Amino acid sequence: MLDFFKNKPVIIAGPCAIESEKQIIRISSELASMGIKFLRGGAYKPRTSPKTFQGLGRKGLEYMRKAAEANNMKIVSELLETKQLEESYDLIDIIQIGSRNMSSYGFLKQVGKMTAKDNKPVLLKRGFNSTLNELILASEYITEFGNPNIIFCLRGIRTFEQIDSKMRFTPDLAGILELKEMTPQPVIFDPSHSTGNSKYVVDIAKAALLLGADGLMIETHYNPIVALSDGEQSILPEKLKEIIDYISKRDKR
Ligand code: PEP
Ligand code: MN
């Protein structure tokens, strides 16, 4: 198990996307003041439409590095393809593979080869149409090159509920129980993408913790209405504080 999971739950928070230097500096210092040690933020965004904001690329990660260093935080950020892996590897502490790329086996192999040199942790998100077994098998495309440091992330799946649900996906909460029986690796939960709706994020986050999630990844923005991506599911830092307070109360008992 990765060292930092000894202090469970691990909370990864930050905006969906890095939008500017000012934005990432402001949000990281707000999060750091709440004790958050892992900063998320996409520089390469896998957006549903190519006409929407695609991310700031390496420049964005440079802003994020500055913000993370100023606040003693680690960076979690997604890479979508081999070119980005080569171009931005040095700026990221935990490489995120998104839901849409869980089955990009060629890319997973490249990630496996690249990370085998330093065993950089890889956060692998469940494909929203993939089974838990497929998720585990996908991780083997990385681990077979020698890096054992996988963090699994459940982030909601597609079901018939989407026909009339107010949630973007169906939160795959029961998957926490099953996946934890299937693997010794950490299993974290993403209440933001799984609900797609900020009003449900806090309750689903608490439920994930009750079911034994080793951590959470939560989209947080100080002004969700103007966020360039996923504003509707981003929560304010004060909402995140509710989750942090819930954890510290629980741990005191
Ligand atoms: C993200 O976490 O930034 C993201 C795009 O999530 P997912 O791959 O789960 O859709
Ligand atoms: Mn997002």
PDB file of N, CA and C and ligand atoms in Angstrom, residues 15-17 40 45-47 125 168 190 192-193 219 229-231 233-234, ligand 2:
ATOM      1  N   PRO A  15     -10.144  22.040  -8.589  1.00  0.00           N
ATOM      2  CA  PRO A  15     -11.104  22.290  -9.665  1.00  0.00           C
ATOM      3  C   PRO A  15     -11.097  21.170 -10.701  1.00  0.00           C
ATOM      4  N   CYS A  16     -12.136  21.126 -11.495  1.00  0.00           N
ATOM      5  CA  CYS A  16     -12.154  20.183 -12.609  1.00  0.00           C
ATOM      6  C   CYS A  16     -10.945  20.489 -13.492  1.00  0.00           C
ATOM      7  N   ALA A  17     -10.799  21.764 -13.868  1.00  0.00           N
ATOM      8  CA  ALA A  17      -9.704  22.155 -14.756  1.00  0.00           C
ATOM      9  C   ALA A  17      -8.904  23.317 -14.164  1.00  0.00           C
ATOM     10  N   ARG A  40      -6.067  18.388  -7.118  1.00  0.00           N
ATOM     11  CA  ARG A  40      -6.406  17.912  -8.450  1.00  0.00           C
ATOM     12  C   ARG A  40      -6.670  19.093  -9.373  1.00  0.00           C
ATOM     13  N   LYS A  45      -8.145  18.167 -20.874  1.00  0.00           N
ATOM     14  CA  LYS A  45      -9.487  17.770 -20.482  1.00  0.00           C
ATOM     15  C   LYS A  45     -10.165  16.890 -21.534  1.00  0.00           C
ATOM     16  N   PRO A  46     -10.669  15.731 -21.130  1.00  0.00           N
ATOM     17  CA  PRO A  46     -11.412  14.870 -22.052  1.00  0.00           C
ATOM     18  C   PRO A  46     -12.871  15.318 -22.120  1.00  0.00           C
ATOM     19  N   ARG A  47     -13.136  16.434 -22.773  1.00  0.00           N
ATOM     20  CA  ARG A  47     -14.492  16.978 -22.752  1.00  0.00           C
ATOM     21  C   ARG A  47     -15.419  16.239 -23.711  1.00  0.00           C
ATOM     22  N   LYS A 125      -9.224   5.448 -13.138  1.00  0.00           N
ATOM     23  CA  LYS A 125     -10.668   5.586 -12.928  1.00  0.00           C
ATOM     24  C   LYS A 125     -11.421   4.495 -13.687  1.00  0.00           C
ATOM     25  N   ARG A 168     -25.728  12.549 -13.175  1.00  0.00           N
ATOM     26  CA  ARG A 168     -25.085  12.344 -14.471  1.00  0.00           C
ATOM     27  C   ARG A 168     -24.769  10.861 -14.702  1.00  0.00           C
ATOM     28  N   ASP A 190     -15.225   9.040  -6.281  1.00  0.00           N
ATOM     29  CA  ASP A 190     -15.392  10.384  -6.826  1.00  0.00           C
ATOM     30  C   ASP A 190     -16.885  10.737  -6.808  1.00  0.00           C
ATOM     31  N   SER A 192     -18.147  13.596  -7.302  1.00  0.00           N
ATOM     32  CA  SER A 192     -18.447  14.717  -8.204  1.00  0.00           C
ATOM     33  C   SER A 192     -18.898  14.224  -9.577  1.00  0.00           C
ATOM     34  N   HIS A 193     -18.054  13.414 -10.237  1.00  0.00           N
ATOM     35  CA  HIS A 193     -18.456  12.920 -11.554  1.00  0.00           C
ATOM     36  C   HIS A 193     -19.578  11.896 -11.454  1.00  0.00           C
ATOM     37  N   GLU A 219     -14.358  17.572  -6.747  1.00  0.00           N
ATOM     38  CA  GLU A 219     -14.159  18.824  -7.483  1.00  0.00           C
ATOM     39  C   GLU A 219     -14.639  20.008  -6.634  1.00  0.00           C
ATOM     40  N   SER A 229     -15.320  24.290 -16.582  1.00  0.00           N
ATOM     41  CA  SER A 229     -15.845  22.937 -16.800  1.00  0.00           C
ATOM     42  C   SER A 229     -16.383  22.369 -15.494  1.00  0.00           C
ATOM     43  N   ASP A 230     -17.438  21.594 -15.611  1.00  0.00           N
ATOM     44  CA  ASP A 230     -18.058  20.872 -14.487  1.00  0.00           C
ATOM     45  C   ASP A 230     -18.433  21.734 -13.281  1.00  0.00           C
ATOM     46  N   GLY A 231     -18.827  22.983 -13.540  1.00  0.00           N
ATOM     47  CA  GLY A 231     -19.259  23.864 -12.449  1.00  0.00           C
ATOM     48  C   GLY A 231     -20.466  23.305 -11.705  1.00  0.00           C
ATOM     49  N   GLN A 233     -21.213  20.441 -10.826  1.00  0.00           N
ATOM     50  CA  GLN A 233     -20.930  19.399  -9.825  1.00  0.00           C
ATOM     51  C   GLN A 233     -19.832  19.812  -8.847  1.00  0.00           C
ATOM     52  N   SER A 234     -19.323  21.029  -9.014  1.00  0.00           N
ATOM     53  CA  SER A 234     -18.234  21.469  -8.133  1.00  0.00           C
ATOM     54  C   SER A 234     -18.810  22.070  -6.865  1.00  0.00           C
TER      55      SER A 234
HETATM   56 MN    MN B   2     -14.588  17.249 -14.145  1.00  0.00          MN
END
